[in-house]
PDB file of C-alpha atoms in Angstrom:
ATOM      1  CA  UNK A  51     -69.281 -12.386 -15.371  1.00 48.00           C
ATOM      2  CA  UNK A  52     -67.883 -13.710 -12.063  1.00 48.00           C
ATOM      3  CA  UNK A  53     -64.415 -13.977 -13.654  1.00 48.00           C
ATOM      4  CA  UNK A  54     -64.132 -10.791 -14.868  1.00 50.00           C
ATOM      5  CA  UNK A  55     -65.090  -9.452 -11.299  1.00 48.00           C
ATOM      6  CA  UNK A  56     -62.004 -11.574 -10.203  1.00 50.00           C
ATOM      7  CA  UNK A  57     -59.520 -10.251 -12.383  1.00 51.00           C
ATOM      8  CA  UNK A  58     -60.550  -6.632 -11.843  1.00 51.00           C
ATOM      9  CA  UNK A  59     -59.986  -7.167  -8.222  1.00 53.00           C
ATOM     10  CA  UNK A  60     -56.793  -8.770  -8.638  1.00 54.00           C
ATOM     11  CA  UNK A  61     -55.358  -5.856 -11.036  1.00 54.00           C
ATOM     12  CA  UNK A  62     -55.191  -3.078  -8.733  1.00 59.00           C
ATOM     13  CA  UNK A  63     -53.084  -6.123  -6.500  1.00 56.00           C
ATOM     14  CA  UNK A  64     -50.327  -6.417  -9.121  1.00 73.00           C
ATOM     15  CA  UNK A  65     -50.314  -2.632  -9.312  1.00 71.00           C
ATOM     16  CA  UNK A  66     -49.760  -2.203  -5.907  1.00 71.00           C
ATOM     17  CA  UNK A  67     -47.555  -5.039  -5.481  1.00 73.00           C
ATOM     18  CA  UNK A  68     -45.085  -3.630  -8.383  1.00 70.00           C
ATOM     19  CA  UNK A  69     -45.298  -0.188  -7.182  1.00 73.00           C
ATOM     20  CA  UNK A  70     -44.026  -1.461  -3.809  1.00 68.00           C
ATOM     21  CA  UNK A  71     -41.591  -3.966  -5.614  1.00 72.00           C
ATOM     22  CA  UNK A  72     -39.922  -0.499  -7.212  1.00 73.00           C
ATOM     23  CA  UNK A  73     -40.083   1.545  -3.874  1.00 71.00           C
ATOM     24  CA  UNK A  74     -37.919  -1.225  -2.408  1.00 65.00           C
ATOM     25  CA  UNK A  75     -35.394  -1.219  -5.217  1.00 69.00           C
ATOM     26  CA  UNK A  76     -35.419   2.502  -5.237  1.00 71.00           C
ATOM     27  CA  UNK A  77     -34.723   2.069  -1.159  1.00 68.00           C
ATOM     28  CA  UNK A  78     -32.195  -0.402  -1.649  1.00 67.00           C
ATOM     29  CA  UNK A  79     -30.307   1.429  -4.426  1.00 70.00           C
ATOM     30  CA  UNK A  80     -30.017   4.430  -1.900  1.00 72.00           C
ATOM     31  CA  UNK A  81     -28.984   2.414   0.763  1.00 78.00           C
ATOM     32  CA  UNK A  82     -26.355   0.800  -1.303  1.00 75.00           C
ATOM     33  CA  UNK A  83     -25.014   4.193  -3.082  1.00 74.00           C
ATOM     34  CA  UNK A  84     -24.788   6.120   0.638  1.00 82.00           C
ATOM     35  CA  UNK A  85     -22.436   3.191   1.549  1.00 81.00           C
ATOM     36  CA  UNK A  86     -20.506   3.200  -1.453  1.00 80.00           C
ATOM     37  CA  UNK A  87     -19.853   7.234  -1.122  1.00 85.00           C
ATOM     38  CA  UNK A  88     -19.476   6.909   2.569  1.00 84.00           C
ATOM     39  CA  UNK A  89     -16.754   4.616   2.410  1.00 88.00           C
ATOM     40  CA  UNK A  90     -13.439   5.834   4.046  1.00 89.00           C
ATOM     41  CA  UNK A  91     -11.750   3.874   1.413  1.00 92.00           C
ATOM     42  CA  UNK A  92     -11.581   4.341  -2.280  1.00 93.00           C
ATOM     43  CA  UNK A  93     -14.030   2.557  -4.213  1.00 94.00           C
ATOM     44  CA  UNK A  94     -14.190   1.882  -7.991  1.00 94.00           C
ATOM     45  CA  UNK A  95     -16.382   0.367 -10.475  1.00 94.00           C
ATOM     46  CA  UNK A  96     -14.410  -0.420 -13.855  1.00 95.00           C
ATOM     47  CA  UNK A  97     -15.431  -2.513 -16.948  1.00 95.00           C
ATOM     48  CA  UNK A  98     -13.234  -5.172 -18.773  1.00 95.00           C
ATOM     49  CA  UNK A  99     -11.427  -2.507 -20.783  1.00 95.00           C
ATOM     50  CA  UNK A 100     -10.232  -1.028 -17.683  1.00 95.00           C
ATOM     51  CA  UNK A 101     -12.209   2.353 -17.874  1.00 96.00           C
ATOM     52  CA  UNK A 102     -13.619   3.444 -14.553  1.00 95.00           C
ATOM     53  CA  UNK A 103     -17.382   3.533 -14.663  1.00 94.00           C
ATOM     54  CA  UNK A 104     -17.761   4.952 -10.992  1.00 94.00           C
ATOM     55  CA  UNK A 105     -15.740   6.103  -8.106  1.00 94.00           C
ATOM     56  CA  UNK A 106     -16.628   7.233  -4.477  1.00 94.00           C
ATOM     57  CA  UNK A 107     -15.769  10.498  -2.928  1.00 93.00           C
ATOM     58  CA  UNK A 108     -12.778   9.036  -0.907  1.00 93.00           C
ATOM     59  CA  UNK A 109     -11.222   7.903  -4.335  1.00 93.00           C
ATOM     60  CA  UNK A 110     -11.841  11.474  -5.748  1.00 93.00           C
ATOM     61  CA  UNK A 111      -9.439  12.520  -3.221  1.00 92.00           C
ATOM     62  CA  UNK A 112      -6.919  10.076  -2.999  1.00 91.00           C
ATOM     63  CA  UNK A 113      -6.387  10.428  -7.099  1.00 90.00           C
ATOM     64  CA  UNK A 114      -6.567  14.356  -6.345  1.00 88.00           C
ATOM     65  CA  UNK A 115      -9.270  14.568  -9.674  1.00 91.00           C
ATOM     66  CA  UNK A 116     -12.994  15.059  -9.799  1.00 93.00           C
ATOM     67  CA  UNK A 117     -15.338  12.013 -10.546  1.00 92.00           C
ATOM     68  CA  UNK A 118     -16.315  13.944 -13.798  1.00 93.00           C
ATOM     69  CA  UNK A 119     -12.759  13.854 -14.960  1.00 94.00           C
ATOM     70  CA  UNK A 120     -12.217   9.964 -13.858  1.00 94.00           C
ATOM     71  CA  UNK A 121     -15.142   8.659 -15.582  1.00 94.00           C
ATOM     72  CA  UNK A 122     -14.114   7.136 -18.988  1.00 95.00           C
ATOM     73  CA  UNK A 123     -10.209   6.974 -17.657  1.00 94.00           C
ATOM     74  CA  UNK A 124      -8.489   3.620 -17.171  1.00 93.00           C
ATOM     75  CA  UNK A 125      -6.605   4.439 -13.617  1.00 90.00           C
ATOM     76  CA  UNK A 126      -3.007   4.112 -15.305  1.00 88.00           C
ATOM     77  CA  UNK A 127      -4.071   7.304 -17.670  1.00 90.00           C
ATOM     78  CA  UNK A 128      -3.209   8.850 -14.582  1.00 86.00           C
ATOM     79  CA  UNK A 129       0.568   8.176 -14.741  1.00 83.00           C
ATOM     80  CA  UNK A 130       1.690   8.335 -18.152  1.00 78.00           C
ATOM     81  CA  UNK A 131       5.018   9.661 -17.069  1.00 77.00           C
ATOM     82  CA  UNK A 132       6.017   6.495 -15.133  1.00 80.00           C
ATOM     83  CA  UNK A 133       5.895   3.246 -17.360  1.00 84.00           C
ATOM     84  CA  UNK A 134       6.408   0.899 -14.790  1.00 83.00           C
ATOM     85  CA  UNK A 135       3.251   2.240 -12.567  1.00 85.00           C
ATOM     86  CA  UNK A 136       1.448   1.369 -15.818  1.00 88.00           C
ATOM     87  CA  UNK A 137       2.592  -1.705 -16.068  1.00 91.00           C
ATOM     88  CA  UNK A 138       1.866  -2.671 -12.648  1.00 91.00           C
ATOM     89  CA  UNK A 139      -1.638  -1.158 -12.684  1.00 92.00           C
ATOM     90  CA  UNK A 140      -2.476  -3.017 -15.986  1.00 93.00           C
ATOM     91  CA  UNK A 141      -1.036  -6.507 -13.987  1.00 94.00           C
ATOM     92  CA  UNK A 142      -3.112  -6.090 -11.542  1.00 95.00           C
ATOM     93  CA  UNK A 143      -6.127  -5.576 -13.446  1.00 94.00           C
ATOM     94  CA  UNK A 144      -5.266  -8.612 -16.202  1.00 94.00           C
ATOM     95  CA  UNK A 145      -4.843 -10.732 -12.790  1.00 94.00           C
ATOM     96  CA  UNK A 146      -8.287  -9.998 -11.607  1.00 95.00           C
ATOM     97  CA  UNK A 147     -10.051 -10.731 -15.078  1.00 94.00           C
ATOM     98  CA  UNK A 148      -7.919 -14.014 -15.278  1.00 94.00           C
ATOM     99  CA  UNK A 149      -8.450 -15.240 -11.537  1.00 94.00           C
ATOM    100  CA  UNK A 150     -11.409 -13.514 -10.713  1.00 94.00           C
ATOM    101  CA  UNK A 151      -9.648 -11.401  -8.013  1.00 94.00           C
ATOM    102  CA  UNK A 152      -5.957  -9.738  -7.023  1.00 94.00           C
ATOM    103  CA  UNK A 153      -4.574  -7.748  -3.889  1.00 94.00           C
ATOM    104  CA  UNK A 154      -1.808  -5.894  -4.709  1.00 92.00           C
ATOM    105  CA  UNK A 155       0.437  -3.109  -3.126  1.00 92.00           C
ATOM    106  CA  UNK A 156       1.431  -0.489  -6.156  1.00 88.00           C
ATOM    107  CA  UNK A 157       3.732   2.507  -5.873  1.00 88.00           C
ATOM    108  CA  UNK A 158       2.504   5.138  -8.028  1.00 82.00           C
ATOM    109  CA  UNK A 159       4.639   8.560  -8.697  1.00 77.00           C
ATOM    110  CA  UNK A 160       2.624  11.290 -10.393  1.00 69.00           C
ATOM    111  CA  UNK A 161       4.601  14.305 -11.926  1.00 65.00           C
ATOM    112  CA  UNK A 162       6.094  16.425  -9.876  1.00 63.00           C
ATOM    113  CA  UNK A 163       4.628  14.278  -6.797  1.00 68.00           C
ATOM    114  CA  UNK A 164       6.730  11.969  -4.063  1.00 78.00           C
ATOM    115  CA  UNK A 165       6.014   8.624  -4.228  1.00 83.00           C
ATOM    116  CA  UNK A 166       2.664   7.171  -2.640  1.00 87.00           C
ATOM    117  CA  UNK A 167       2.070   3.346  -2.046  1.00 91.00           C
ATOM    118  CA  UNK A 168      -1.796   2.021  -2.780  1.00 92.00           C
ATOM    119  CA  UNK A 169      -3.262  -1.224  -1.523  1.00 94.00           C
ATOM    120  CA  UNK A 170      -5.788  -2.628  -4.316  1.00 94.00           C
ATOM    121  CA  UNK A 171      -8.031  -5.666  -3.751  1.00 94.00           C
ATOM    122  CA  UNK A 172     -10.155  -6.028  -6.625  1.00 95.00           C
ATOM    123  CA  UNK A 173     -13.206  -8.724  -7.505  1.00 95.00           C
ATOM    124  CA  UNK A 174     -14.065  -9.481 -11.091  1.00 94.00           C
ATOM    125  CA  UNK A 175     -17.970  -9.538 -12.334  1.00 92.00           C
ATOM    126  CA  UNK A 176     -19.748  -8.204  -9.263  1.00 88.00           C
ATOM    127  CA  UNK A 177     -22.443  -7.346 -11.949  1.00 85.00           C
ATOM    128  CA  UNK A 178     -22.069  -8.562 -15.631  1.00 88.00           C
ATOM    129  CA  UNK A 179     -18.937  -6.369 -17.130  1.00 91.00           C
ATOM    130  CA  UNK A 180     -18.455  -4.780 -14.140  1.00 94.00           C
ATOM    131  CA  UNK A 181     -15.242  -4.952 -11.509  1.00 95.00           C
ATOM    132  CA  UNK A 182     -14.795  -3.632  -8.334  1.00 95.00           C
ATOM    133  CA  UNK A 183     -11.668  -2.337  -6.740  1.00 95.00           C
ATOM    134  CA  UNK A 184     -11.315  -1.080  -2.955  1.00 94.00           C
ATOM    135  CA  UNK A 185      -7.928   1.086  -3.058  1.00 94.00           C
ATOM    136  CA  UNK A 186      -6.620   2.698   0.258  1.00 93.00           C
ATOM    137  CA  UNK A 187      -3.056   4.959   0.521  1.00 92.00           C
ATOM    138  CA  UNK A 188      -0.703   2.887   2.721  1.00 91.00           C
ATOM    139  CA  UNK A 189       2.292   5.447   2.239  1.00 88.00           C
ATOM    140  CA  UNK A 190       2.474   6.409   6.029  1.00 87.00           C
ATOM    141  CA  UNK A 191       2.442   2.464   6.714  1.00 86.00           C
ATOM    142  CA  UNK A 192       5.082   1.616   4.195  1.00 84.00           C
ATOM    143  CA  UNK A 193       7.173   4.754   5.604  1.00 83.00           C
ATOM    144  CA  UNK A 194       7.196   3.681   9.251  1.00 85.00           C
ATOM    145  CA  UNK A 195       8.170   0.210   8.193  1.00 79.00           C
ATOM    146  CA  UNK A 196      10.955   1.156   6.214  1.00 78.00           C
ATOM    147  CA  UNK A 197      12.402   3.574   9.362  1.00 76.00           C
ATOM    148  CA  UNK A 198      11.745   0.454  11.274  1.00 77.00           C
ATOM    149  CA  UNK A 199      13.573  -1.557   9.476  1.00 76.00           C
ATOM    150  CA  UNK A 200      16.437   1.235   9.142  1.00 72.00           C
ATOM    151  CA  UNK A 201      16.349   1.506  12.881  1.00 70.00           C
ATOM    152  CA  UNK A 202      16.943  -2.492  13.327  1.00 64.00           C
ATOM    153  CA  UNK A 203      19.978  -2.357  10.772  1.00 65.00           C
ATOM    154  CA  UNK A 204      21.041   0.568  12.754  1.00 66.00           C
ATOM    155  CA  UNK A 205      20.980  -1.405  16.120  1.00 68.00           C
ATOM    156  CA  UNK A 206      22.397  -4.472  14.322  1.00 64.00           C
ATOM    157  CA  UNK A 207      25.466  -2.625  13.540  1.00 67.00           C
ATOM    158  CA  UNK A 208      25.736  -0.860  16.850  1.00 68.00           C
ATOM    159  CA  UNK A 209      25.837  -4.440  18.507  1.00 68.00           C
ATOM    160  CA  UNK A 210      28.344  -5.566  15.982  1.00 67.00           C
ATOM    161  CA  UNK A 211      30.709  -2.535  16.652  1.00 67.00           C
ATOM    162  CA  UNK A 212      30.403  -3.097  20.227  1.00 66.00           C
ATOM    163  CA  UNK A 213      31.192  -6.926  19.590  1.00 62.00           C
ATOM    164  CA  UNK A 214      33.956  -5.600  17.400  1.00 61.00           C
ATOM    165  CA  UNK A 215      35.647  -3.294  19.961  1.00 57.00           C
ATOM    166  CA  UNK A 216      35.401  -5.784  22.681  1.00 54.00           C
ATOM    167  CA  UNK A 217      37.142  -8.567  20.753  1.00 53.00           C
ATOM    168  CA  UNK A 218      39.822  -5.727  19.745  1.00 52.00           C
ATOM    169  CA  UNK A 219      40.431  -4.832  23.534  1.00 53.00           C
ATOM    170  CA  UNK A 220      41.113  -8.282  24.811  1.00 58.00           C
ATOM    171  CA  UNK A 221      44.282  -8.937  23.158  1.00 59.00           C
ATOM    172  CA  UNK A 222      45.262  -5.168  23.803  1.00 60.00           C
ATOM    173  CA  UNK A 223      44.777  -5.901  27.319  1.00 63.00           C
ATOM    174  CA  UNK A 224      46.943  -9.210  27.260  1.00 57.00           C
ATOM    175  CA  UNK A 225      49.658  -7.262  25.132  1.00 62.00           C
ATOM    176  CA  UNK A 226      49.709  -4.014  27.845  1.00 64.00           C
ATOM    177  CA  UNK A 227      50.289  -7.383  30.059  1.00 63.00           C
ATOM    178  CA  UNK A 228      53.348  -8.631  28.843  1.00 59.00           C
ATOM    179  CA  UNK A 229      55.095  -5.239  27.749  1.00 62.00           C
ATOM    180  CA  UNK A 230      54.981  -4.578  31.606  1.00 65.00           C
ATOM    181  CA  UNK A 231      56.673  -7.833  32.307  1.00 59.00           C
ATOM    182  CA  UNK A 232      59.321  -7.178  29.772  1.00 61.00           C
ATOM    183  CA  UNK A 233      59.790  -4.034  31.230  1.00 62.00           C
ATOM    184  CA  UNK A 234      62.696  -4.857  33.221  1.00 61.00           C
ATOM    185  CA  UNK A 235      64.434  -6.614  30.720  1.00 60.00           C
ATOM    186  CA  UNK A 236      64.325  -3.858  27.909  1.00 58.00           C
ATOM    187  CA  UNK A 237      67.953  -2.255  27.343  1.00 51.00           C
ATOM    188  CA  UNK A 238      68.175   1.284  27.632  1.00 57.00           C
ATOM    189  CA  UNK A 239      68.577   1.826  23.933  1.00 56.00           C
ATOM    190  CA  UNK A 240      65.620   0.585  23.344  1.00 61.00           C
ATOM    191  CA  UNK A 241      63.784   2.288  26.073  1.00 65.00           C
ATOM    192  CA  UNK A 242      62.322   4.817  23.289  1.00 63.00           C
ATOM    193  CA  UNK A 243      60.355   2.261  21.616  1.00 62.00           C
ATOM    194  CA  UNK A 244      59.122   0.814  25.067  1.00 63.00           C
ATOM    195  CA  UNK A 245      57.644   4.155  25.623  1.00 67.00           C
ATOM    196  CA  UNK A 246      55.960   4.746  22.360  1.00 61.00           C
ATOM    197  CA  UNK A 247      54.447   1.009  22.436  1.00 65.00           C
ATOM    198  CA  UNK A 248      52.693   1.599  26.023  1.00 67.00           C
ATOM    199  CA  UNK A 249      51.626   4.971  25.175  1.00 68.00           C
ATOM    200  CA  UNK A 250      49.869   3.656  22.061  1.00 59.00           C
ATOM    201  CA  UNK A 251      48.474   0.752  23.707  1.00 59.00           C
ATOM    202  CA  UNK A 252      47.389   3.333  26.694  1.00 64.00           C
ATOM    203  CA  UNK A 253      45.514   5.200  23.821  1.00 60.00           C
ATOM    204  CA  UNK A 254      43.283   2.042  22.959  1.00 56.00           C
TER     205      UNK A 254
END
């Protein structure tokens, strides 16, 4: 009888513990769901066949498609008009599955759109059968780097041109000096040539 009473007393305790664990689990899930959805970077969960299982709001905006249309697709299904895009994304995913992680910068181009650059950082098996990718649009950063590179190139060309002009001017100065020294000894019949030479040197 005493044993039965003890069992009856522990039963509600076990139920309340299970309820608390379930409540805590729901709160934890809601917390991580909020973090997932509110991230400013695109977040994708995908399976080992490369199909999208879940994607957050930032990811939807960057890919210009709603979650309902993206789930079940493979990321490279969006770029069927550009084989190089498909191969680059497949290469990234396969590297993740083989090495456990990968980071890549991939240029993508949808039909009738300008080129865009995305940085993908992925990790395999965050839970069994699911892989995780963080991606962000770095097109503006790449364009800025390209502008800076072109600007640096133009600066180098400018410095080179200035140096060449300086090197050209030096011998011209010497030639002017020699011509002036020869002025008195040049015969009258050659004076026309002298005038042409000095006028050309003055123009440079």
